[in-house]
C-alpha cells in the first residue's frame, strides 16, 4: 500500500490547482462556467430617482458631451430645456485659469415624432481647448444654471496612455443601472466611453414613446455630462415607423446626439472617425448602406489608409452588429458587412472590433475568413495575426434581457463567451501594450471575468495567446 506524507499531499493538491488553472486560462474556446440566472429585465419606472428632473425653472437636463473635432481639442455639449429655448450659451473656463470665463453659443432644435414633441435640444461646440486640461462648464440661465466638468485628452501621440470604457445595448432597466454604476466605480477609471449602439430602447414602447429617450438621457447624465461617450448607431436608433407616419430613419437620434462626422470628411453622422490620445477610432453603421459604391464604403476605403500608426498606434473599430457571434441571436446578421470590409481590416491590421446587438459577452481569437473565392471552398475562420480581436459586448442590461442560448459546440475561433451583463475597460499603456478586461455584473459586484493583454498589431504583432504558455 502506498502512503503519502502530508507534504506530498500538499504538493499533489498544488499541482492539481496549477493544472486546473492552466485549463481555465488556456486560450482555445471557453464557455464560462458562471451561469447568470436568466431573470427578466425590468425597466425602471418613470418616477425612478435616476430619471429625476433637475429643480429650477426650465432647468437644463439630459446634459451630455462627446468629442467635437477630429483630434480632441473640441467638445460638443448638448442639453434639453423643457419649456422654452432659454440660453444657447455655454460658459466655460479652465481649472488652470479660472478667472477667464469664455462663452460659446450653440443652436437649438426640436422635432416631433408621431404624438410626441421634443423639448428644446441644444448643441454647442466648444473649440480650441487645451489638451490634458480640466474645464468647468455651465448651461442654463437665471436660477437654473447647472455646472459640470470634463478633462480634455492628452495630445495625440503614439505612447500616450488612455483608458476607454466600453458599453453597449444599455437601455434603462435595473440591470442597466447596475452596469453604469459598475463602470463608474471601476478603479481603472475610464476617461471616455466607446458606446457600441442601442441607447434607450424607446422603440420597444407603444408608438416608440420618445419620453423614454428623455428618461434615458437623464439616467446616463451622471457619466456622460463629465466624460465623452463616442456614439455608434444600433437598430434601436433607426425608429423607422411608417405605420405612425415616421418615415425618416434615425430621427430622434440625429436630433439628440450630434457627432463630429464632418471633421473626418464623412457625409453622415453614422460613420466617422476620431483620434483620441494614442487611439484612432472608426465608427461604422450596420444600418446604413455599406455595399460597393455607397457613401460609407467609399469613405471607409479612403479612411483606412489615412491612419498613421506612428501617430495613433491603436486602431479600434466600433460597429453595432457583430461579425463573429456564436450565440443563437442575430446569427449572421453582420455577415454581409464582414464580407465587404474584413479584407480591409486584415490589410490595415485593425487591433480590435467592438460590437453590441447580442445581449451577452464574447471575445474571439485573432481570426480572419478572407480566403474564399467562390470556387476554392476556403470559407472557414483561420488564425491570423493580422486580424483584429472581435468583441461582442451588447450586455448593458436592456429590457429585452440576456442572450443565453449558444451554438454548440463552441467554435474554435471563440475564445471566451458568457451570458451575463457587464462592461469592459480598454487600458492603453503605450504603443505596444493595452490591458483589456471585461467585468461581469455579479449581483452587487463587478467581477473581472475575462481579460487579456493586447499586443499592438503594428508595433508588436506577437501572438497574444502565447502569453498563456
Ligand atoms: Fe441591437
Short mmCIF file of C-alpha atoms and ligand atoms in Angstrom, two decimals:
data_model
loop_
_atom_site.label_atom_id
_atom_site.label_comp_id
_atom_site.label_asym_id
_atom_site.label_seq_id
_atom_site.Cartn_x
_atom_site.Cartn_y
_atom_site.Cartn_z
CA UNK A 1 0.00 0.00 0.00
CA UNK A 2 1.33 3.44 -0.95
CA UNK A 3 1.35 6.02 1.80
CA UNK A 4 1.70 9.78 1.27
CA UNK A 5 3.27 12.20 3.65
CA UNK A 6 1.35 15.39 4.35
CA UNK A 7 3.90 17.38 2.31
CA UNK A 8 3.35 15.07 -0.69
CA UNK A 9 -0.40 15.56 -0.42
CA UNK A 10 0.09 19.34 -0.36
CA UNK A 11 2.30 19.07 -3.43
CA UNK A 12 -0.30 17.00 -5.29
CA UNK A 13 -3.03 19.49 -4.39
CA UNK A 14 -0.78 22.34 -5.56
CA UNK A 15 -0.12 20.54 -8.88
CA UNK A 16 -3.86 19.91 -9.33
CA UNK A 17 -4.64 23.58 -8.78
CA UNK A 18 -1.95 24.56 -11.29
CA UNK A 19 -3.34 22.10 -13.84
CA UNK A 20 -6.91 23.30 -13.28
CA UNK A 21 -5.80 26.92 -13.69
CA UNK A 22 -3.92 26.18 -16.87
CA UNK A 23 -7.03 24.52 -18.31
CA UNK A 24 -9.09 27.55 -17.39
CA UNK A 25 -6.57 30.03 -18.77
CA UNK A 26 -5.79 28.12 -21.93
CA UNK A 27 -6.82 30.21 -24.91
CA UNK A 28 -8.86 27.90 -27.06
CA UNK A 29 -12.54 28.39 -26.53
CA UNK A 30 -14.07 28.72 -23.15
CA UNK A 31 -17.72 28.98 -22.26
CA UNK A 32 -17.86 30.45 -18.79
CA UNK A 33 -18.89 28.12 -16.02
CA UNK A 34 -20.67 31.07 -14.46
CA UNK A 35 -24.34 30.98 -15.40
CA UNK A 36 -26.22 34.11 -14.59
CA UNK A 37 -29.79 33.37 -13.60
CA UNK A 38 -31.86 34.40 -16.57
CA UNK A 39 -34.22 36.72 -14.76
CA UNK A 40 -36.45 39.03 -16.68
CA UNK A 41 -35.02 42.51 -17.03
CA UNK A 42 -37.36 45.18 -15.74
CA UNK A 43 -37.38 48.75 -16.93
CA UNK A 44 -37.06 51.38 -14.22
CA UNK A 45 -40.41 53.19 -13.75
CA UNK A 46 -40.80 56.78 -14.86
CA UNK A 47 -40.76 58.06 -11.28
CA UNK A 48 -37.36 56.45 -10.52
CA UNK A 49 -34.79 58.70 -8.90
CA UNK A 50 -32.37 58.21 -11.81
CA UNK A 51 -34.89 59.92 -14.09
CA UNK A 52 -35.46 62.90 -11.80
CA UNK A 53 -35.93 66.27 -13.47
CA UNK A 54 -33.44 68.79 -12.09
CA UNK A 55 -35.00 71.55 -9.97
CA UNK A 56 -35.43 75.10 -11.23
CA UNK A 57 -37.47 76.83 -13.87
CA UNK A 58 -36.71 75.40 -17.33
CA UNK A 59 -33.54 73.80 -15.91
CA UNK A 60 -31.22 72.11 -18.44
CA UNK A 61 -31.47 68.34 -18.34
CA UNK A 62 -30.08 65.38 -20.29
CA UNK A 63 -26.65 67.01 -20.41
CA UNK A 64 -24.13 65.05 -22.46
CA UNK A 65 -20.80 65.59 -24.15
CA UNK A 66 -18.88 63.96 -26.96
CA UNK A 67 -15.69 64.73 -28.85
CA UNK A 68 -16.25 67.76 -31.08
CA UNK A 69 -13.44 67.55 -33.64
CA UNK A 70 -11.01 65.03 -35.10
CA UNK A 71 -8.17 65.42 -32.59
CA UNK A 72 -9.75 66.02 -29.17
CA UNK A 73 -9.46 69.81 -28.83
CA UNK A 74 -13.21 70.41 -29.10
CA UNK A 75 -16.24 69.15 -27.20
CA UNK A 76 -19.90 69.11 -28.22
CA UNK A 77 -22.07 69.99 -25.21
CA UNK A 78 -25.74 69.02 -25.56
CA UNK A 79 -28.71 69.51 -23.27
CA UNK A 80 -32.50 69.86 -23.29
CA UNK A 81 -34.64 72.63 -21.84
CA UNK A 82 -38.25 71.57 -21.37
CA UNK A 83 -40.37 74.75 -21.52
CA UNK A 84 -38.61 77.35 -23.65
CA UNK A 85 -35.30 77.55 -25.51
CA UNK A 86 -33.57 79.62 -22.84
CA UNK A 87 -29.89 80.42 -23.12
CA UNK A 88 -27.96 78.89 -26.00
CA UNK A 89 -24.66 79.73 -24.36
CA UNK A 90 -22.15 77.51 -22.62
CA UNK A 91 -19.91 79.39 -20.19
CA UNK A 92 -16.64 77.55 -19.58
CA UNK A 93 -13.26 78.02 -18.01
CA UNK A 94 -10.10 76.09 -17.44
CA UNK A 95 -9.07 74.94 -13.99
CA UNK A 96 -5.67 76.45 -14.71
CA UNK A 97 -7.15 79.87 -15.36
CA UNK A 98 -10.49 80.20 -13.63
CA UNK A 99 -10.52 84.00 -13.86
CA UNK A 100 -11.06 83.89 -17.61
CA UNK A 101 -14.60 82.79 -18.38
CA UNK A 102 -15.28 82.04 -22.04
CA UNK A 103 -18.55 81.62 -23.92
CA UNK A 104 -19.68 79.51 -26.83
CA UNK A 105 -23.09 79.84 -28.45
CA UNK A 106 -24.91 76.84 -29.84
CA UNK A 107 -28.09 76.06 -31.75
CA UNK A 108 -31.50 74.78 -30.67
CA UNK A 109 -33.52 72.07 -32.38
CA UNK A 110 -36.91 70.47 -31.85
CA UNK A 111 -38.64 67.58 -33.53
CA UNK A 112 -41.96 65.78 -33.49
CA UNK A 113 -42.40 62.02 -33.53
CA UNK A 114 -46.00 60.86 -34.00
CA UNK A 115 -47.78 62.40 -30.98
CA UNK A 116 -44.60 63.43 -29.16
CA UNK A 117 -42.99 66.86 -29.28
CA UNK A 118 -39.45 67.19 -28.03
CA UNK A 119 -38.10 69.78 -25.65
CA UNK A 120 -35.57 72.31 -26.88
CA UNK A 121 -32.45 70.35 -27.78
CA UNK A 122 -29.24 72.38 -27.56
CA UNK A 123 -25.93 71.55 -29.22
CA UNK A 124 -22.93 73.77 -28.70
CA UNK A 125 -19.37 73.03 -29.81
CA UNK A 126 -16.56 74.40 -27.65
CA UNK A 127 -13.41 74.71 -29.75
CA UNK A 128 -9.70 75.38 -29.31
CA UNK A 129 -9.46 73.77 -25.90
CA UNK A 130 -6.09 72.98 -24.37
CA UNK A 131 -5.11 69.35 -24.18
CA UNK A 132 -4.98 67.50 -20.90
CA UNK A 133 -6.87 70.17 -19.00
CA UNK A 134 -9.84 70.14 -16.69
CA UNK A 135 -12.63 72.51 -17.73
CA UNK A 136 -15.76 73.56 -15.90
CA UNK A 137 -18.86 74.46 -17.86
CA UNK A 138 -22.25 75.96 -17.06
CA UNK A 139 -25.50 75.65 -19.00
CA UNK A 140 -28.85 77.29 -18.28
CA UNK A 141 -29.69 80.75 -17.10
CA UNK A 142 -31.03 82.71 -14.15
CA UNK A 143 -31.85 80.43 -11.22
CA UNK A 144 -31.50 77.20 -13.15
CA UNK A 145 -27.80 77.18 -14.02
CA UNK A 146 -26.08 73.80 -13.82
CA UNK A 147 -22.34 73.29 -13.61
CA UNK A 148 -20.35 70.26 -14.83
CA UNK A 149 -16.76 69.49 -15.78
CA UNK A 150 -14.65 67.38 -18.12
CA UNK A 151 -10.99 66.78 -18.82
CA UNK A 152 -9.63 67.05 -22.35
CA UNK A 153 -7.43 64.19 -23.57
CA UNK A 154 -3.64 64.46 -23.78
CA UNK A 155 -2.22 65.46 -27.19
CA UNK A 156 -2.45 62.78 -29.83
CA UNK A 157 0.71 60.69 -29.74
CA UNK A 158 1.98 57.14 -30.02
CA UNK A 159 2.77 56.40 -26.38
CA UNK A 160 0.02 58.34 -24.65
CA UNK A 161 -1.74 56.16 -22.05
CA UNK A 162 -5.52 56.40 -22.17
CA UNK A 163 -8.37 54.38 -20.71
CA UNK A 164 -11.62 53.73 -22.53
CA UNK A 165 -14.76 52.28 -21.01
CA UNK A 166 -16.85 50.07 -23.28
CA UNK A 167 -20.61 49.60 -23.05
CA UNK A 168 -23.40 48.65 -25.38
CA UNK A 169 -27.13 47.98 -25.59
CA UNK A 170 -27.62 49.75 -22.29
CA UNK A 171 -31.33 50.57 -22.11
CA UNK A 172 -32.87 51.72 -18.85
CA UNK A 173 -33.61 48.72 -16.65
CA UNK A 174 -32.41 48.00 -13.14
CA UNK A 175 -29.64 45.95 -14.76
CA UNK A 176 -28.65 48.94 -16.93
CA UNK A 177 -28.30 50.95 -13.74
CA UNK A 178 -26.03 48.29 -12.24
CA UNK A 179 -23.83 48.25 -15.37
CA UNK A 180 -23.43 52.02 -15.36
CA UNK A 181 -22.72 52.06 -11.62
CA UNK A 182 -20.07 49.36 -12.01
CA UNK A 183 -18.44 51.31 -14.82
CA UNK A 184 -18.41 54.49 -12.75
CA UNK A 185 -16.89 52.70 -9.76
CA UNK A 186 -14.32 50.71 -11.74
CA UNK A 187 -10.95 51.64 -10.23
CA UNK A 188 -9.39 51.60 -13.69
CA UNK A 189 -11.13 54.94 -14.25
CA UNK A 190 -12.37 55.06 -17.81
CA UNK A 191 -11.75 58.51 -19.32
CA UNK A 192 -14.19 58.20 -22.24
CA UNK A 193 -16.78 55.63 -23.26
CA UNK A 194 -16.90 53.74 -26.54
CA UNK A 195 -20.62 53.06 -26.87
CA UNK A 196 -21.48 50.39 -29.43
CA UNK A 197 -25.11 51.30 -30.09
CA UNK A 198 -28.69 50.76 -28.84
CA UNK A 199 -29.19 53.53 -26.35
CA UNK A 200 -32.68 54.00 -24.90
CA UNK A 201 -34.87 51.22 -26.37
CA UNK A 202 -37.67 53.79 -26.61
CA UNK A 203 -38.86 51.94 -29.70
CA UNK A 204 -39.87 48.98 -27.53
CA UNK A 205 -42.69 51.15 -26.18
CA UNK A 206 -46.03 51.90 -27.86
CA UNK A 207 -45.60 54.48 -30.61
CA UNK A 208 -41.82 54.47 -29.89
CA UNK A 209 -42.67 56.59 -26.86
CA UNK A 210 -39.95 59.24 -27.13
CA UNK A 211 -40.39 60.12 -23.46
CA UNK A 212 -38.09 57.14 -22.98
CA UNK A 213 -35.40 58.94 -24.99
CA UNK A 214 -35.67 61.74 -22.42
CA UNK A 215 -35.56 59.44 -19.39
CA UNK A 216 -32.54 57.56 -20.79
CA UNK A 217 -30.63 60.79 -21.28
CA UNK A 218 -31.41 61.86 -17.72
CA UNK A 219 -30.30 58.43 -16.45
CA UNK A 220 -26.84 58.47 -18.09
CA UNK A 221 -26.20 62.18 -17.48
CA UNK A 222 -24.28 61.34 -14.32
CA UNK A 223 -21.50 59.91 -16.51
CA UNK A 224 -21.85 61.45 -19.96
CA UNK A 225 -22.02 65.06 -18.70
CA UNK A 226 -18.50 64.56 -17.32
CA UNK A 227 -16.76 62.43 -19.92
CA UNK A 228 -17.40 61.98 -23.65
CA UNK A 229 -19.26 58.98 -24.92
CA UNK A 230 -18.43 58.09 -28.52
CA UNK A 231 -21.68 57.15 -30.23
CA UNK A 232 -22.41 54.28 -32.60
CA UNK A 233 -25.90 53.74 -34.01
CA UNK A 234 -27.72 50.45 -33.42
CA UNK A 235 -31.01 49.11 -34.72
CA UNK A 236 -32.87 50.77 -31.81
CA UNK A 237 -31.78 54.14 -33.13
CA UNK A 238 -33.47 53.62 -36.52
CA UNK A 239 -37.00 54.48 -35.28
CA UNK A 240 -38.42 53.80 -38.73
CA UNK A 241 -42.21 53.63 -38.21
CA UNK A 242 -44.14 54.28 -41.42
CA UNK A 243 -47.30 53.00 -39.67
CA UNK A 244 -47.02 56.10 -37.46
CA UNK A 245 -46.13 58.36 -40.38
CA UNK A 246 -42.46 58.35 -39.28
CA UNK A 247 -40.54 57.54 -42.43
CA UNK A 248 -37.20 59.22 -41.79
CA UNK A 249 -34.78 56.76 -40.15
CA UNK A 250 -32.73 57.84 -37.11
CA UNK A 251 -34.90 60.93 -36.48
CA UNK A 252 -34.75 61.04 -32.65
CA UNK A 253 -31.07 60.02 -32.55
CA UNK A 254 -29.88 62.60 -35.07
CA UNK A 255 -31.71 65.39 -33.28
CA UNK A 256 -30.44 64.41 -29.85
CA UNK A 257 -26.89 63.21 -30.48
CA UNK A 258 -24.50 65.22 -32.60
CA UNK A 259 -21.14 63.75 -33.57
CA UNK A 260 -18.15 65.37 -35.35
CA UNK A 261 -18.57 63.44 -38.60
CA UNK A 262 -17.64 66.29 -40.91
CA UNK A 263 -14.20 66.52 -39.28
CA UNK A 264 -13.33 63.16 -40.84
CA UNK A 265 -14.87 64.04 -44.23
CA UNK A 266 -17.84 61.80 -43.60
CA UNK A 267 -21.13 62.81 -45.18
CA UNK A 268 -23.41 61.36 -42.48
CA UNK A 269 -23.32 61.10 -38.67
CA UNK A 270 -23.47 57.31 -38.75
CA UNK A 271 -19.89 56.68 -39.85
CA UNK A 272 -16.93 58.82 -38.84
CA UNK A 273 -13.59 58.75 -37.09
CA UNK A 274 -11.75 60.49 -34.27
CA UNK A 275 -8.27 60.45 -32.84
CA UNK A 276 -8.02 60.38 -29.08
CA UNK A 277 -4.65 60.10 -27.31
CA UNK A 278 -2.94 57.07 -28.94
CA UNK A 279 -6.12 55.63 -30.47
CA UNK A 280 -7.73 56.03 -33.88
CA UNK A 281 -11.40 55.17 -33.59
CA UNK A 282 -13.54 54.37 -36.61
CA UNK A 283 -17.30 54.23 -36.10
CA UNK A 284 -19.32 52.30 -38.69
CA UNK A 285 -23.05 51.92 -39.28
CA UNK A 286 -24.57 48.46 -39.58
CA UNK A 287 -27.85 50.08 -40.66
CA UNK A 288 -26.67 52.39 -43.41
CA UNK A 289 -25.76 51.17 -46.87
CA UNK A 290 -22.25 49.69 -46.91
CA UNK A 291 -22.06 47.90 -50.26
CA UNK A 292 -19.68 48.89 -53.01
CA UNK A 293 -20.08 52.47 -54.33
CA UNK A 294 -22.11 53.56 -51.28
CA UNK A 295 -21.03 56.65 -49.32
CA UNK A 296 -19.98 54.57 -46.29
CA UNK A 297 -17.92 52.18 -48.44
CA UNK A 298 -16.22 55.00 -50.28
CA UNK A 299 -15.47 56.82 -47.02
CA UNK A 300 -14.01 53.75 -45.31
CA UNK A 301 -11.90 52.88 -48.35
CA UNK A 302 -10.34 56.33 -48.22
CA UNK A 303 -10.22 56.46 -44.43
CA UNK A 304 -8.21 53.36 -43.57
CA UNK A 305 -5.04 54.39 -45.46
CA UNK A 306 -5.10 57.73 -43.59
CA UNK A 307 -4.44 56.06 -40.24
CA UNK A 308 -0.84 56.79 -39.26
CA UNK A 309 0.15 54.14 -36.71
CA UNK A 310 3.26 56.15 -35.83
CA UNK A 311 0.89 58.79 -34.50
CA UNK A 312 -2.05 56.65 -33.30
CA UNK A 313 -0.89 53.03 -32.93
CA UNK A 314 -4.23 51.66 -31.70
CA UNK A 315 -6.81 51.17 -34.45
CA UNK A 316 -10.25 50.48 -32.96
CA UNK A 317 -13.48 49.93 -34.90
CA UNK A 318 -16.97 50.28 -33.43
CA UNK A 319 -19.96 48.71 -35.14
CA UNK A 320 -23.30 47.50 -33.82
CA UNK A 321 -23.93 44.13 -35.43
CA UNK A 322 -21.12 41.61 -34.70
CA UNK A 323 -19.34 39.77 -37.50
CA UNK A 324 -18.33 36.83 -35.32
CA UNK A 325 -21.05 35.70 -32.96
CA UNK A 326 -21.68 32.19 -31.68
CA UNK A 327 -24.96 32.90 -29.89
CA UNK A 328 -28.30 31.88 -31.38
CA UNK A 329 -29.38 35.50 -31.62
CA UNK A 330 -28.83 37.78 -34.60
CA UNK A 331 -26.79 34.96 -36.08
CA UNK A 332 -25.07 36.03 -39.33
CA UNK A 333 -26.74 39.46 -39.34
CA UNK A 334 -23.29 41.04 -39.63
CA UNK A 335 -22.17 38.62 -42.33
CA UNK A 336 -22.63 40.77 -45.42
CA UNK A 337 -20.72 43.66 -43.86
CA UNK A 338 -17.96 41.25 -42.86
CA UNK A 339 -17.69 40.05 -46.45
CA UNK A 340 -17.37 43.64 -47.64
CA UNK A 341 -14.89 45.02 -45.11
CA UNK A 342 -12.96 42.19 -43.43
CA UNK A 343 -10.15 42.08 -46.05
CA UNK A 344 -9.51 45.79 -45.37
CA UNK A 345 -9.37 45.22 -41.62
CA UNK A 346 -6.75 42.50 -42.09
CA UNK A 347 -4.78 44.58 -44.60
CA UNK A 348 -4.72 47.56 -42.23
CA UNK A 349 -4.16 45.46 -39.12
CA UNK A 350 -7.09 46.67 -37.04
CA UNK A 351 -6.41 45.90 -33.37
CA UNK A 352 -9.91 45.39 -32.06
CA UNK A 353 -13.50 45.45 -33.34
CA UNK A 354 -16.18 46.20 -30.75
CA UNK A 355 -19.81 45.30 -31.43
CA UNK A 356 -23.06 45.05 -29.49
CA UNK A 357 -26.51 43.82 -30.57
CA UNK A 358 -26.23 40.36 -28.99
CA UNK A 359 -27.08 40.70 -25.30
CA UNK A 360 -24.18 38.73 -23.93
CA UNK A 361 -20.39 38.75 -23.97
CA UNK A 362 -17.95 37.09 -26.36
CA UNK A 363 -14.28 37.53 -27.31
CA UNK A 364 -12.73 35.94 -30.38
CA UNK A 365 -9.23 34.76 -31.18
CA UNK A 366 -7.37 36.70 -33.87
CA UNK A 367 -9.02 35.16 -36.89
CA UNK A 368 -9.99 36.03 -40.44
CA UNK A 369 -12.14 34.48 -43.11
CA UNK A 370 -10.96 36.21 -46.24
CA UNK A 371 -9.62 33.43 -48.45
CA UNK A 372 -12.90 32.46 -50.11
CA UNK A 373 -13.12 32.96 -53.87
CA UNK A 374 -16.42 31.20 -54.79
CA UNK A 375 -14.50 28.25 -56.29
CA UNK A 376 -11.84 27.37 -53.69
CA UNK A 377 -14.14 26.37 -50.83
CA UNK A 378 -11.95 28.12 -48.23
CA UNK A 379 -14.66 29.55 -46.06
CA UNK A 380 -13.59 28.82 -42.50
CA UNK A 381 -12.23 31.30 -39.97
CA UNK A 382 -8.49 30.71 -39.55
CA UNK A 383 -5.93 32.08 -37.11
CA UNK A 384 -4.49 35.30 -38.50
CA UNK A 385 -2.10 37.55 -36.61
CA UNK A 386 -3.00 40.49 -38.87
CA UNK A 387 -6.66 40.22 -37.90
CA UNK A 388 -8.49 42.02 -35.11
CA UNK A 389 -9.89 40.53 -31.95
CA UNK A 390 -13.70 40.72 -32.17
CA UNK A 391 -15.58 41.53 -29.01
CA UNK A 392 -19.34 41.41 -28.61
CA UNK A 393 -20.44 43.46 -25.64
CA UNK A 394 -24.16 44.08 -26.08
CA UNK A 395 -24.58 43.21 -22.43
CA UNK A 396 -25.53 46.57 -20.93
CA UNK A 397 -28.75 45.20 -19.47
CA UNK A 398 -31.66 46.39 -21.59
CA UNK A 399 -35.34 45.48 -21.49
CA UNK A 400 -35.01 42.59 -23.95
CA UNK A 401 -32.97 40.53 -21.47
CA UNK A 402 -29.96 38.24 -21.77
CA UNK A 403 -28.99 36.14 -24.76
CA UNK A 404 -28.19 32.83 -23.11
CA UNK A 405 -28.68 30.36 -25.95
CA UNK A 406 -25.34 29.50 -27.55
CA UNK A 407 -24.41 27.49 -30.60
CA UNK A 408 -22.77 24.19 -29.64
CA UNK A 409 -20.06 23.19 -29.74
CA UNK A 410 -18.31 26.50 -29.19
CA UNK A 411 -16.48 27.40 -32.41
CA UNK A 412 -12.69 27.24 -32.26
CA UNK A 413 -12.41 30.93 -33.01
CA UNK A 414 -14.45 31.87 -29.94
CA UNK A 415 -12.01 32.45 -27.08
CA UNK A 416 -14.45 33.26 -24.29
CA UNK A 417 -18.19 33.66 -24.01
CA UNK A 418 -20.56 34.24 -21.16
CA UNK A 419 -24.23 35.14 -20.90
CA UNK A 420 -24.00 37.89 -18.29
CA UNK A 421 -24.39 41.65 -18.21
CA UNK A 422 -21.33 43.85 -17.75
CA UNK A 423 -18.92 46.43 -19.15
CA UNK A 424 -15.29 46.47 -20.29
CA UNK A 425 -12.18 48.61 -20.00
CA UNK A 426 -9.51 49.07 -22.70
CA UNK A 427 -6.50 50.47 -20.89
CA UNK A 428 -3.78 51.61 -23.31
CA UNK A 429 -0.33 51.68 -21.69
CA UNK A 430 1.88 52.63 -24.63
CA UNK A 431 2.28 51.87 -28.35
CA UNK A 432 2.72 48.15 -27.80
CA UNK A 433 0.54 47.10 -24.85
CA UNK A 434 -3.05 47.57 -23.71
CA UNK A 435 -4.79 45.74 -20.93
CA UNK A 436 -8.35 44.71 -21.66
CA UNK A 437 -10.81 43.48 -19.05
CA UNK A 438 -14.48 42.58 -19.03
CA UNK A 439 -16.40 42.99 -15.80
CA UNK A 440 -19.47 40.87 -15.20
CA UNK A 441 -22.37 42.20 -13.12
CA UNK A 442 -22.16 39.60 -10.40
CA UNK A 443 -25.14 40.78 -8.38
CA UNK A 444 -23.80 43.63 -6.24
CA UNK A 445 -20.23 43.32 -7.53
CA UNK A 446 -18.31 43.89 -10.74
CA UNK A 447 -16.17 40.79 -11.20
CA UNK A 448 -13.35 40.75 -13.75
CA UNK A 449 -14.35 37.62 -15.61
CA UNK A 450 -12.28 37.94 -18.79
CA UNK A 451 -9.07 39.79 -19.58
CA UNK A 452 -6.14 39.81 -21.94
CA UNK A 453 -3.09 41.87 -22.79
CA UNK A 454 -3.45 43.27 -26.29
CA UNK A 455 -0.24 43.49 -28.29
CA UNK A 456 -0.46 46.22 -30.89
CA UNK A 457 -0.76 44.85 -34.42
CA UNK A 458 1.55 47.46 -35.95
CA UNK A 459 4.26 47.80 -33.29
CA UNK A 460 4.25 44.43 -31.59
CA UNK A 461 2.35 41.89 -33.71
CA UNK A 462 3.12 38.94 -31.47
CA UNK A 463 0.55 36.23 -30.83
CA UNK A 464 -1.05 37.19 -27.51
CA UNK A 465 -2.21 33.66 -26.86
CA UNK A 466 1.47 32.78 -26.26
CA UNK A 467 1.21 34.71 -23.00
CA UNK A 468 -0.64 31.71 -21.61
CA UNK A 469 2.33 29.48 -22.47
FE1 LIG B 1 -29.20 45.89 -31.42
#
